[in-house]
Amino acid sequence: MGRYGRNMNMLSKEENEKLKDFRVCVLGCGGLGGYAIEMLGRLGIGYITAVDKDVFEETNLNRQILSDMNSLGKSKALMAVERMKLVNPEVFVNAIVDEFNFENGKDIIKGHDIVIDALDNIEGKLTLQDICEELGIPFVHGAIAGWYGQVTTVFPGDKTLKFLYKKEMRKGIEKELGNPSFTPALVASIQVSEALKVLIGRGEVLRRKVLFINTFEQEYEIIVL
Amino acid sequence: MIKVKLFATFREGRQKEVNFDYFEGITGRFIINKLNIKEKDVAIFLVNGLDGKLDDPLSDGDVISLFPPVGGG
């Protein structure tokens, strides 16, 4: 219990105990995903699936928490396993070194209680929504671009991403703005807080609401759908 | 008057808010054209906080919000 002592009493003892029984799938182990895995693991989520086909490269070092000088060239998903062995060995990390797509998506996601959308492309995010819809599994969407970010929690039937991305929209403003160190950490933090609330069934989530984050002018806007 | 609220990169080279004089038949498409914003760059178009259509006529006093797509991870 010592490890989770500071989670008391924002979580009840029973809630804390139950976290080890949950399975959370994190799609993408880069900017958002790295931080999400770190926070889910420290919370004590018992089973985390970490999905990413890529290896770390130098351009990841400005923001991706799982990357460092020693991990360059190594699998992002496998580094999540290594990291969690150091941080919280009570957590099992199932690494999947593969691209998430329509063909394998169902097999990857099924059996999880919730999914964290840490994907770096719109097409993948929309595929995730379709698959979660089919499987009846909620997911927490997060996206970043430069100073900006957005978060929403999507339950089966909501199809909120159809509102966020118009048809044939394939790239966002991150392609021109890049991503710094702080927006992934901020957006991932909010995503994990959302996932936790869904899992414990307590608190208010951003369901059919989209939080828009603007750290350049420190404006936080919630759109109610 | 139509108030147009711009978000994120749509503010570059513009203000956070722009006002347009109302006239009968004014649409969101007219406004984004005037602002030199391409339709394909608009992810979210809200009229009074609700999902709107670019070609629907607006009413005097409407507030429009424009957001670009954010898709990184």
PDB file of C-alpha atoms in Angstrom:
ATOM      1  CA  MET A   1       0.000   0.000   0.000  1.00  0.00           C
ATOM      2  CA  GLY A   2       2.970   2.299   0.588  1.00  0.00           C
ATOM      3  CA  ARG A   3       3.317   2.832  -3.154  1.00  0.00           C
ATOM      4  CA  TYR A   4      -0.260   4.078  -3.455  1.00  0.00           C
ATOM      5  CA  GLY A   5      -0.462   5.902  -0.125  1.00  0.00           C
ATOM      6  CA  ARG A   6      -0.610   9.338  -1.747  1.00  0.00           C
ATOM      7  CA  ASN A   7      -3.537   8.237  -3.902  1.00  0.00           C
ATOM      8  CA  MET A   8      -5.556   8.208  -0.667  1.00  0.00           C
ATOM      9  CA  ASN A   9      -8.161   9.634  -0.294  1.00  0.00           C
ATOM     10  CA  MET A  10      -8.785  10.963  -3.774  1.00  0.00           C
ATOM     11  CA  LEU A  11      -9.303   7.269  -4.497  1.00  0.00           C
ATOM     12  CA  SER A  12     -10.931   4.989  -1.966  1.00  0.00           C
ATOM     13  CA  LYS A  13      -8.973   1.951  -0.813  1.00  0.00           C
ATOM     14  CA  GLU A  14     -11.398  -0.222  -2.779  1.00  0.00           C
ATOM     15  CA  GLU A  15     -11.014   1.834  -5.963  1.00  0.00           C
ATOM     16  CA  ASN A  16      -7.250   1.766  -5.650  1.00  0.00           C
ATOM     17  CA  GLU A  17      -7.282  -1.984  -5.138  1.00  0.00           C
ATOM     18  CA  LYS A  18      -9.463  -2.485  -8.203  1.00  0.00           C
ATOM     19  CA  LEU A  19      -7.132  -0.608 -10.578  1.00  0.00           C
ATOM     20  CA  LYS A  20      -4.895  -3.652 -10.875  1.00  0.00           C
ATOM     21  CA  ASP A  21      -7.773  -5.553 -12.478  1.00  0.00           C
ATOM     22  CA  PHE A  22      -8.214  -3.112 -15.374  1.00  0.00           C
ATOM     23  CA  ARG A  23      -6.760  -3.444 -18.847  1.00  0.00           C
ATOM     24  CA  VAL A  24      -5.963  -0.261 -20.728  1.00  0.00           C
ATOM     25  CA  CYS A  25      -4.754  -0.135 -24.323  1.00  0.00           C
ATOM     26  CA  VAL A  26      -2.497   2.773 -25.302  1.00  0.00           C
ATOM     27  CA  LEU A  27      -2.256   3.273 -29.059  1.00  0.00           C
ATOM     28  CA  GLY A  28       0.973   5.081 -29.840  1.00  0.00           C
ATOM     29  CA  CYS A  29       3.984   5.258 -27.515  1.00  0.00           C
ATOM     30  CA  GLY A  30       5.313   8.637 -28.638  1.00  0.00           C
ATOM     31  CA  GLY A  31       4.437  12.058 -27.237  1.00  0.00           C
ATOM     32  CA  LEU A  32       1.033  11.371 -25.697  1.00  0.00           C
ATOM     33  CA  GLY A  33       1.431   7.618 -25.280  1.00  0.00           C
ATOM     34  CA  GLY A  34       4.698   7.727 -23.363  1.00  0.00           C
ATOM     35  CA  TYR A  35       3.276  10.040 -20.726  1.00  0.00           C
ATOM     36  CA  ALA A  36      -0.030   8.140 -20.625  1.00  0.00           C
ATOM     37  CA  ILE A  37       1.755   4.825 -19.971  1.00  0.00           C
ATOM     38  CA  GLU A  38       3.880   6.422 -17.261  1.00  0.00           C
ATOM     39  CA  MET A  39       0.829   7.806 -15.466  1.00  0.00           C
ATOM     40  CA  LEU A  40      -1.357   4.705 -15.895  1.00  0.00           C
ATOM     41  CA  GLY A  41       1.498   2.567 -14.577  1.00  0.00           C
ATOM     42  CA  ARG A  42       2.086   4.775 -11.548  1.00  0.00           C
ATOM     43  CA  LEU A  43      -1.652   4.647 -10.812  1.00  0.00           C
ATOM     44  CA  GLY A  44      -1.344   0.873 -10.746  1.00  0.00           C
ATOM     45  CA  ILE A  45      -3.420  -0.112 -13.771  1.00  0.00           C
ATOM     46  CA  GLY A  46      -2.627  -3.819 -13.815  1.00  0.00           C
ATOM     47  CA  TYR A  47      -2.393  -4.478 -17.544  1.00  0.00           C
ATOM     48  CA  ILE A  48      -1.324  -1.964 -20.151  1.00  0.00           C
ATOM     49  CA  THR A  49      -1.052  -2.765 -23.846  1.00  0.00           C
ATOM     50  CA  ALA A  50       1.480  -0.476 -25.529  1.00  0.00           C
ATOM     51  CA  VAL A  51       1.242  -0.329 -29.326  1.00  0.00           C
ATOM     52  CA  ASP A  52       3.749   1.318 -31.648  1.00  0.00           C
ATOM     53  CA  LYS A  53       5.565   0.123 -34.745  1.00  0.00           C
ATOM     54  CA  ASP A  54       8.327   2.741 -34.601  1.00  0.00           C
ATOM     55  CA  VAL A  55      11.761   3.007 -33.025  1.00  0.00           C
ATOM     56  CA  PHE A  56      13.015   6.123 -31.263  1.00  0.00           C
ATOM     57  CA  GLU A  57      14.882   8.680 -33.318  1.00  0.00           C
ATOM     58  CA  GLU A  58      16.630  11.910 -32.488  1.00  0.00           C
ATOM     59  CA  THR A  59      13.656  14.142 -33.353  1.00  0.00           C
ATOM     60  CA  ASN A  60      11.622  12.396 -30.610  1.00  0.00           C
ATOM     61  CA  LEU A  61      13.953  13.581 -27.834  1.00  0.00           C
ATOM     62  CA  ASN A  62      12.327  17.017 -27.492  1.00  0.00           C
ATOM     63  CA  ARG A  63       9.092  15.559 -26.122  1.00  0.00           C
ATOM     64  CA  GLN A  64       8.740  11.786 -25.894  1.00  0.00           C
ATOM     65  CA  ILE A  65       9.291  10.737 -22.278  1.00  0.00           C
ATOM     66  CA  LEU A  66      10.231   7.147 -23.152  1.00  0.00           C
ATOM     67  CA  SER A  67      13.077   8.371 -25.358  1.00  0.00           C
ATOM     68  CA  ASP A  68      16.599   9.170 -24.194  1.00  0.00           C
ATOM     69  CA  MET A  69      20.119   8.865 -25.540  1.00  0.00           C
ATOM     70  CA  ASN A  70      20.152   5.139 -24.745  1.00  0.00           C
ATOM     71  CA  SER A  71      16.869   4.308 -26.426  1.00  0.00           C
ATOM     72  CA  LEU A  72      17.618   5.745 -29.871  1.00  0.00           C
ATOM     73  CA  GLY A  73      16.966   3.033 -32.454  1.00  0.00           C
ATOM     74  CA  LYS A  74      14.986   0.919 -29.983  1.00  0.00           C
ATOM     75  CA  SER A  75      11.311  -0.019 -30.210  1.00  0.00           C
ATOM     76  CA  LYS A  76       9.000   2.487 -28.534  1.00  0.00           C
ATOM     77  CA  ALA A  77       6.603  -0.227 -27.359  1.00  0.00           C
ATOM     78  CA  LEU A  78       9.414  -2.343 -25.917  1.00  0.00           C
ATOM     79  CA  MET A  79      10.863   0.692 -24.135  1.00  0.00           C
ATOM     80  CA  ALA A  80       7.489   1.059 -22.393  1.00  0.00           C
ATOM     81  CA  VAL A  81       8.012  -2.445 -21.002  1.00  0.00           C
ATOM     82  CA  GLU A  82      11.507  -1.583 -19.796  1.00  0.00           C
ATOM     83  CA  ARG A  83      10.361   1.683 -18.261  1.00  0.00           C
ATOM     84  CA  MET A  84       7.534   0.056 -16.307  1.00  0.00           C
ATOM     85  CA  LYS A  85       9.879  -2.599 -14.916  1.00  0.00           C
ATOM     86  CA  LEU A  86      11.734   0.290 -13.274  1.00  0.00           C
ATOM     87  CA  VAL A  87       8.702   2.366 -12.269  1.00  0.00           C
ATOM     88  CA  ASN A  88       6.142  -0.219 -11.168  1.00  0.00           C
ATOM     89  CA  PRO A  89       6.890  -3.917 -11.642  1.00  0.00           C
ATOM     90  CA  GLU A  90       3.375  -4.757 -10.436  1.00  0.00           C
ATOM     91  CA  VAL A  91       2.136  -3.560 -13.831  1.00  0.00           C
ATOM     92  CA  PHE A  92       2.245  -5.883 -16.831  1.00  0.00           C
ATOM     93  CA  VAL A  93       2.964  -4.140 -20.122  1.00  0.00           C
ATOM     94  CA  ASN A  94       2.043  -6.043 -23.247  1.00  0.00           C
ATOM     95  CA  ALA A  95       4.113  -4.549 -26.074  1.00  0.00           C
ATOM     96  CA  ILE A  96       2.800  -4.783 -29.617  1.00  0.00           C
ATOM     97  CA  VAL A  97       5.397  -3.709 -32.150  1.00  0.00           C
ATOM     98  CA  ASP A  98       3.062  -3.173 -35.047  1.00  0.00           C
ATOM     99  CA  GLU A  99       1.061  -0.504 -36.783  1.00  0.00           C
ATOM    100  CA  PHE A 100      -2.494  -0.078 -35.569  1.00  0.00           C
ATOM    101  CA  ASN A 101      -4.837  -0.366 -38.543  1.00  0.00           C
ATOM    102  CA  PHE A 102      -8.203  -1.643 -39.647  1.00  0.00           C
ATOM    103  CA  GLU A 103      -6.921  -5.166 -40.224  1.00  0.00           C
ATOM    104  CA  ASN A 104      -5.378  -5.795 -36.801  1.00  0.00           C
ATOM    105  CA  GLY A 105      -7.232  -3.166 -34.762  1.00  0.00           C
ATOM    106  CA  LYS A 106      -9.987  -5.382 -33.434  1.00  0.00           C
ATOM    107  CA  ASP A 107      -7.558  -8.017 -32.192  1.00  0.00           C
ATOM    108  CA  ILE A 108      -5.441  -5.348 -30.492  1.00  0.00           C
ATOM    109  CA  ILE A 109      -8.298  -3.560 -28.732  1.00  0.00           C
ATOM    110  CA  LYS A 110     -10.661  -6.370 -27.708  1.00  0.00           C
ATOM    111  CA  GLY A 111     -10.553  -7.360 -24.066  1.00  0.00           C
ATOM    112  CA  HIS A 112      -9.584  -3.901 -22.808  1.00  0.00           C
ATOM    113  CA  ASP A 113     -11.689  -1.733 -20.516  1.00  0.00           C
ATOM    114  CA  ILE A 114     -10.724   1.514 -22.232  1.00  0.00           C
ATOM    115  CA  VAL A 115      -8.369   2.772 -24.940  1.00  0.00           C
ATOM    116  CA  ILE A 116      -6.125   5.836 -24.929  1.00  0.00           C
ATOM    117  CA  ASP A 117      -5.873   7.476 -28.355  1.00  0.00           C
ATOM    118  CA  ALA A 118      -2.253   8.572 -28.578  1.00  0.00           C
ATOM    119  CA  LEU A 119      -2.054   8.042 -32.336  1.00  0.00           C
ATOM    120  CA  ASP A 120      -0.322  10.667 -34.434  1.00  0.00           C
ATOM    121  CA  ASN A 121      -2.590  10.624 -37.468  1.00  0.00           C
ATOM    122  CA  ILE A 122      -6.223  11.391 -38.176  1.00  0.00           C
ATOM    123  CA  GLU A 123      -6.859   8.274 -40.235  1.00  0.00           C
ATOM    124  CA  GLY A 124      -5.778   6.052 -37.350  1.00  0.00           C
ATOM    125  CA  LYS A 125      -7.919   7.996 -34.902  1.00  0.00           C
ATOM    126  CA  LEU A 126     -11.013   7.535 -37.072  1.00  0.00           C
ATOM    127  CA  THR A 127     -10.227   3.827 -37.443  1.00  0.00           C
ATOM    128  CA  LEU A 128      -9.969   3.595 -33.669  1.00  0.00           C
ATOM    129  CA  GLN A 129     -13.391   5.180 -33.313  1.00  0.00           C
ATOM    130  CA  ASP A 130     -14.943   2.673 -35.736  1.00  0.00           C
ATOM    131  CA  ILE A 131     -13.383  -0.315 -33.981  1.00  0.00           C
ATOM    132  CA  CYS A 132     -14.270   0.882 -30.469  1.00  0.00           C
ATOM    133  CA  GLU A 133     -17.814   1.467 -31.683  1.00  0.00           C
ATOM    134  CA  GLU A 134     -18.000  -2.108 -32.958  1.00  0.00           C
ATOM    135  CA  LEU A 135     -16.496  -3.603 -29.810  1.00  0.00           C
ATOM    136  CA  GLY A 136     -18.469  -1.399 -27.422  1.00  0.00           C
ATOM    137  CA  ILE A 137     -15.345  -0.035 -25.720  1.00  0.00           C
ATOM    138  CA  PRO A 138     -14.880   3.635 -24.708  1.00  0.00           C
ATOM    139  CA  PHE A 139     -11.759   5.596 -25.636  1.00  0.00           C
ATOM    140  CA  VAL A 140     -10.170   8.860 -24.616  1.00  0.00           C
ATOM    141  CA  HIS A 141      -9.148  10.920 -27.607  1.00  0.00           C
ATOM    142  CA  GLY A 142      -6.199  13.253 -27.381  1.00  0.00           C
ATOM    143  CA  ALA A 143      -4.438  15.252 -30.075  1.00  0.00           C
ATOM    144  CA  ILE A 144      -1.713  17.885 -30.075  1.00  0.00           C
ATOM    145  CA  ALA A 145      -0.239  20.485 -32.402  1.00  0.00           C
ATOM    146  CA  GLY A 146       2.318  23.030 -31.240  1.00  0.00           C
ATOM    147  CA  TRP A 147       0.810  25.140 -28.463  1.00  0.00           C
ATOM    148  CA  TYR A 148      -2.588  23.498 -28.920  1.00  0.00           C
ATOM    149  CA  GLY A 149      -4.341  20.310 -27.929  1.00  0.00           C
ATOM    150  CA  GLN A 150      -7.739  18.702 -27.554  1.00  0.00           C
ATOM    151  CA  VAL A 151      -9.315  15.975 -25.444  1.00  0.00           C
ATOM    152  CA  THR A 152     -12.663  14.211 -25.482  1.00  0.00           C
ATOM    153  CA  THR A 153     -13.958  10.930 -24.090  1.00  0.00           C
ATOM    154  CA  VAL A 154     -15.918   8.867 -26.571  1.00  0.00           C
ATOM    155  CA  PHE A 155     -18.395   6.142 -25.678  1.00  0.00           C
ATOM    156  CA  PRO A 156     -19.959   3.747 -28.184  1.00  0.00           C
ATOM    157  CA  GLY A 157     -22.659   5.631 -30.066  1.00  0.00           C
ATOM    158  CA  ASP A 158     -21.096   9.079 -29.585  1.00  0.00           C
ATOM    159  CA  LYS A 159     -18.905   9.126 -32.727  1.00  0.00           C
ATOM    160  CA  THR A 160     -17.491  12.443 -31.537  1.00  0.00           C
ATOM    161  CA  LEU A 161     -14.493  12.346 -33.889  1.00  0.00           C
ATOM    162  CA  LYS A 162     -16.784  12.677 -36.891  1.00  0.00           C
ATOM    163  CA  PHE A 163     -17.436  16.151 -35.560  1.00  0.00           C
ATOM    164  CA  LEU A 164     -13.747  16.934 -35.029  1.00  0.00           C
ATOM    165  CA  TYR A 165     -12.440  15.781 -38.394  1.00  0.00           C
ATOM    166  CA  LYS A 166     -14.269  16.398 -41.623  1.00  0.00           C
ATOM    167  CA  LYS A 167     -14.227  13.843 -44.405  1.00  0.00           C
ATOM    168  CA  GLU A 168     -10.954  13.582 -46.305  1.00  0.00           C
ATOM    169  CA  MET A 169      -9.157  15.603 -43.624  1.00  0.00           C
ATOM    170  CA  ARG A 170      -5.902  13.718 -43.380  1.00  0.00           C
ATOM    171  CA  LYS A 171      -3.515  16.035 -41.571  1.00  0.00           C
ATOM    172  CA  GLY A 172      -3.737  18.586 -38.834  1.00  0.00           C
ATOM    173  CA  ILE A 173      -1.838  21.766 -38.029  1.00  0.00           C
ATOM    174  CA  GLU A 174       0.810  19.700 -36.195  1.00  0.00           C
ATOM    175  CA  LYS A 175       2.416  19.136 -39.610  1.00  0.00           C
ATOM    176  CA  GLU A 176       3.358  22.814 -39.734  1.00  0.00           C
ATOM    177  CA  LEU A 177       3.660  23.581 -36.009  1.00  0.00           C
ATOM    178  CA  GLY A 178       5.467  20.501 -34.719  1.00  0.00           C
ATOM    179  CA  ASN A 179       5.102  19.513 -31.059  1.00  0.00           C
ATOM    180  CA  PRO A 180       7.024  20.784 -28.021  1.00  0.00           C
ATOM    181  CA  SER A 181       7.730  19.113 -24.666  1.00  0.00           C
ATOM    182  CA  PHE A 182       4.772  20.399 -22.712  1.00  0.00           C
ATOM    183  CA  THR A 183       1.593  19.895 -24.774  1.00  0.00           C
ATOM    184  CA  PRO A 184       1.956  16.083 -24.871  1.00  0.00           C
ATOM    185  CA  ALA A 185       2.384  15.985 -21.091  1.00  0.00           C
ATOM    186  CA  LEU A 186      -0.609  18.267 -20.542  1.00  0.00           C
ATOM    187  CA  VAL A 187      -2.970  16.496 -22.924  1.00  0.00           C
ATOM    188  CA  ALA A 188      -1.891  13.017 -21.750  1.00  0.00           C
ATOM    189  CA  SER A 189      -2.517  14.057 -18.129  1.00  0.00           C
ATOM    190  CA  ILE A 190      -6.065  15.045 -18.938  1.00  0.00           C
ATOM    191  CA  GLN A 191      -6.580  11.841 -20.941  1.00  0.00           C
ATOM    192  CA  VAL A 192      -5.440   9.703 -18.009  1.00  0.00           C
ATOM    193  CA  SER A 193      -7.683  11.600 -15.584  1.00  0.00           C
ATOM    194  CA  GLU A 194     -10.581  10.898 -17.959  1.00  0.00           C
ATOM    195  CA  ALA A 195      -9.720   7.193 -18.236  1.00  0.00           C
ATOM    196  CA  LEU A 196      -9.467   6.875 -14.465  1.00  0.00           C
ATOM    197  CA  LYS A 197     -12.912   8.409 -13.964  1.00  0.00           C
ATOM    198  CA  VAL A 198     -14.442   6.064 -16.537  1.00  0.00           C
ATOM    199  CA  LEU A 199     -12.824   3.085 -14.800  1.00  0.00           C
ATOM    200  CA  ILE A 200     -13.918   3.983 -11.278  1.00  0.00           C
ATOM    201  CA  GLY A 201     -17.310   5.248 -12.481  1.00  0.00           C
ATOM    202  CA  ARG A 202     -17.032   8.511 -10.597  1.00  0.00           C
ATOM    203  CA  GLY A 203     -16.535  12.156 -11.570  1.00  0.00           C
ATOM    204  CA  GLU A 204     -17.558  14.040 -14.698  1.00  0.00           C
ATOM    205  CA  VAL A 205     -16.004  13.153 -18.023  1.00  0.00           C
ATOM    206  CA  LEU A 206     -15.713  15.086 -21.284  1.00  0.00           C
ATOM    207  CA  ARG A 207     -18.405  13.044 -22.974  1.00  0.00           C
ATOM    208  CA  ARG A 208     -19.885  14.783 -26.012  1.00  0.00           C
ATOM    209  CA  LYS A 209     -17.751  17.680 -24.917  1.00  0.00           C
ATOM    210  CA  VAL A 210     -14.426  18.670 -26.427  1.00  0.00           C
ATOM    211  CA  LEU A 211     -11.797  20.474 -24.408  1.00  0.00           C
ATOM    212  CA  PHE A 212      -9.639  22.746 -26.558  1.00  0.00           C
ATOM    213  CA  ILE A 213      -6.340  23.763 -25.047  1.00  0.00           C
ATOM    214  CA  ASN A 214      -4.402  26.835 -26.123  1.00  0.00           C
ATOM    215  CA  THR A 215      -1.220  27.201 -24.080  1.00  0.00           C
ATOM    216  CA  PHE A 216      -0.065  30.169 -26.168  1.00  0.00           C
ATOM    217  CA  GLU A 217      -2.815  32.395 -24.832  1.00  0.00           C
ATOM    218  CA  GLN A 218      -3.743  30.080 -21.915  1.00  0.00           C
ATOM    219  CA  GLU A 219      -7.293  29.659 -23.086  1.00  0.00           C
ATOM    220  CA  TYR A 220      -9.281  26.536 -22.279  1.00  0.00           C
ATOM    221  CA  GLU A 221     -12.528  26.131 -24.133  1.00  0.00           C
ATOM    222  CA  ILE A 222     -15.091  23.352 -23.730  1.00  0.00           C
ATOM    223  CA  ILE A 223     -17.467  22.830 -26.628  1.00  0.00           C
ATOM    224  CA  VAL A 224     -20.661  21.016 -25.716  1.00  0.00           C
ATOM    225  CA  LEU A 225     -21.981  18.902 -28.567  1.00  0.00           C
TER     226      LEU A 225
ATOM    227  CA  MET B   1     -23.549  41.918 -36.735  1.00  0.00           C
ATOM    228  CA  ILE B   2     -21.906  38.493 -36.884  1.00  0.00           C
ATOM    229  CA  LYS B   3     -19.104  37.836 -34.424  1.00  0.00           C
ATOM    230  CA  VAL B   4     -16.424  35.418 -35.645  1.00  0.00           C
ATOM    231  CA  LYS B   5     -14.213  33.765 -33.021  1.00  0.00           C
ATOM    232  CA  LEU B   6     -10.973  32.347 -34.378  1.00  0.00           C
ATOM    233  CA  PHE B   7      -8.959  29.623 -32.652  1.00  0.00           C
ATOM    234  CA  ALA B   8      -5.354  28.396 -32.764  1.00  0.00           C
ATOM    235  CA  THR B   9      -3.574  29.058 -36.048  1.00  0.00           C
ATOM    236  CA  PHE B  10      -6.542  30.906 -37.538  1.00  0.00           C
ATOM    237  CA  ARG B  11      -5.434  33.844 -35.364  1.00  0.00           C
ATOM    238  CA  GLU B  12      -2.119  34.172 -37.182  1.00  0.00           C
ATOM    239  CA  GLY B  13      -2.178  37.443 -39.093  1.00  0.00           C
ATOM    240  CA  ARG B  14      -5.718  38.076 -37.823  1.00  0.00           C
ATOM    241  CA  GLN B  15      -7.401  38.990 -34.547  1.00  0.00           C
ATOM    242  CA  LYS B  16      -8.928  36.582 -32.025  1.00  0.00           C
ATOM    243  CA  GLU B  17     -12.323  37.954 -32.999  1.00  0.00           C
ATOM    244  CA  VAL B  18     -13.581  39.613 -36.155  1.00  0.00           C
ATOM    245  CA  ASN B  19     -16.976  41.268 -36.650  1.00  0.00           C
ATOM    246  CA  PHE B  20     -18.900  41.215 -39.900  1.00  0.00           C
ATOM    247  CA  ASP B  21     -21.846  43.451 -40.741  1.00  0.00           C
ATOM    248  CA  TYR B  22     -24.979  41.376 -41.107  1.00  0.00           C
ATOM    249  CA  PHE B  23     -26.821  41.248 -44.412  1.00  0.00           C
ATOM    250  CA  GLU B  24     -29.578  38.922 -45.507  1.00  0.00           C
ATOM    251  CA  GLY B  25     -28.142  35.741 -46.929  1.00  0.00           C
ATOM    252  CA  ILE B  26     -24.669  36.038 -45.355  1.00  0.00           C
ATOM    253  CA  THR B  27     -23.190  32.573 -44.815  1.00  0.00           C
ATOM    254  CA  GLY B  28     -20.203  30.998 -43.123  1.00  0.00           C
ATOM    255  CA  ARG B  29     -18.706  30.378 -46.541  1.00  0.00           C
ATOM    256  CA  PHE B  30     -18.819  34.111 -47.341  1.00  0.00           C
ATOM    257  CA  ILE B  31     -17.047  34.816 -44.067  1.00  0.00           C
ATOM    258  CA  ILE B  32     -14.258  32.251 -44.425  1.00  0.00           C
ATOM    259  CA  ASN B  33     -13.683  33.413 -47.996  1.00  0.00           C
ATOM    260  CA  LYS B  34     -13.345  37.008 -46.762  1.00  0.00           C
ATOM    261  CA  LEU B  35     -10.900  35.831 -44.089  1.00  0.00           C
ATOM    262  CA  ASN B  36      -8.883  33.877 -46.667  1.00  0.00           C
ATOM    263  CA  ILE B  37      -9.483  30.631 -44.798  1.00  0.00           C
ATOM    264  CA  LYS B  38      -9.848  27.551 -46.976  1.00  0.00           C
ATOM    265  CA  GLU B  39     -12.777  25.240 -46.339  1.00  0.00           C
ATOM    266  CA  LYS B  40     -10.471  22.234 -46.226  1.00  0.00           C
ATOM    267  CA  ASP B  41      -8.583  23.835 -43.319  1.00  0.00           C
ATOM    268  CA  VAL B  42     -11.703  24.233 -41.163  1.00  0.00           C
ATOM    269  CA  ALA B  43     -12.214  21.234 -38.881  1.00  0.00           C
ATOM    270  CA  ILE B  44     -14.986  22.708 -36.763  1.00  0.00           C
ATOM    271  CA  PHE B  45     -17.491  25.364 -37.723  1.00  0.00           C
ATOM    272  CA  LEU B  46     -19.817  26.347 -34.915  1.00  0.00           C
ATOM    273  CA  VAL B  47     -22.795  28.668 -35.039  1.00  0.00           C
ATOM    274  CA  ASN B  48     -23.750  29.804 -31.536  1.00  0.00           C
ATOM    275  CA  GLY B  49     -21.781  26.889 -30.121  1.00  0.00           C
ATOM    276  CA  LEU B  50     -23.462  24.233 -32.258  1.00  0.00           C
ATOM    277  CA  ASP B  51     -22.208  22.333 -35.284  1.00  0.00           C
ATOM    278  CA  GLY B  52     -23.113  24.462 -38.307  1.00  0.00           C
ATOM    279  CA  LYS B  53     -23.094  24.256 -42.079  1.00  0.00           C
ATOM    280  CA  LEU B  54     -21.069  26.714 -44.141  1.00  0.00           C
ATOM    281  CA  ASP B  55     -23.856  27.320 -46.634  1.00  0.00           C
ATOM    282  CA  ASP B  56     -26.712  27.891 -44.186  1.00  0.00           C
ATOM    283  CA  PRO B  57     -27.806  31.531 -43.941  1.00  0.00           C
ATOM    284  CA  LEU B  58     -26.820  33.204 -40.682  1.00  0.00           C
ATOM    285  CA  SER B  59     -28.944  35.428 -38.449  1.00  0.00           C
ATOM    286  CA  ASP B  60     -28.080  38.843 -37.103  1.00  0.00           C
ATOM    287  CA  GLY B  61     -26.251  38.414 -33.788  1.00  0.00           C
ATOM    288  CA  ASP B  62     -24.915  34.922 -34.531  1.00  0.00           C
ATOM    289  CA  VAL B  63     -21.541  33.978 -33.130  1.00  0.00           C
ATOM    290  CA  ILE B  64     -19.329  31.774 -35.278  1.00  0.00           C
ATOM    291  CA  SER B  65     -16.330  29.769 -34.072  1.00  0.00           C
ATOM    292  CA  LEU B  66     -13.663  28.330 -36.369  1.00  0.00           C
ATOM    293  CA  PHE B  67     -11.139  25.658 -35.330  1.00  0.00           C
ATOM    294  CA  PRO B  68      -8.394  24.057 -37.416  1.00  0.00           C
ATOM    295  CA  PRO B  69      -7.731  20.287 -37.186  1.00  0.00           C
ATOM    296  CA  VAL B  70      -5.398  19.065 -34.444  1.00  0.00           C
ATOM    297  CA  GLY B  71      -4.195  15.532 -35.092  1.00  0.00           C
ATOM    298  CA  GLY B  72      -0.754  14.927 -33.584  1.00  0.00           C
ATOM    299  CA  GLY B  73       0.214  12.466 -30.901  1.00  0.00           C
TER     300      GLY B  73
END
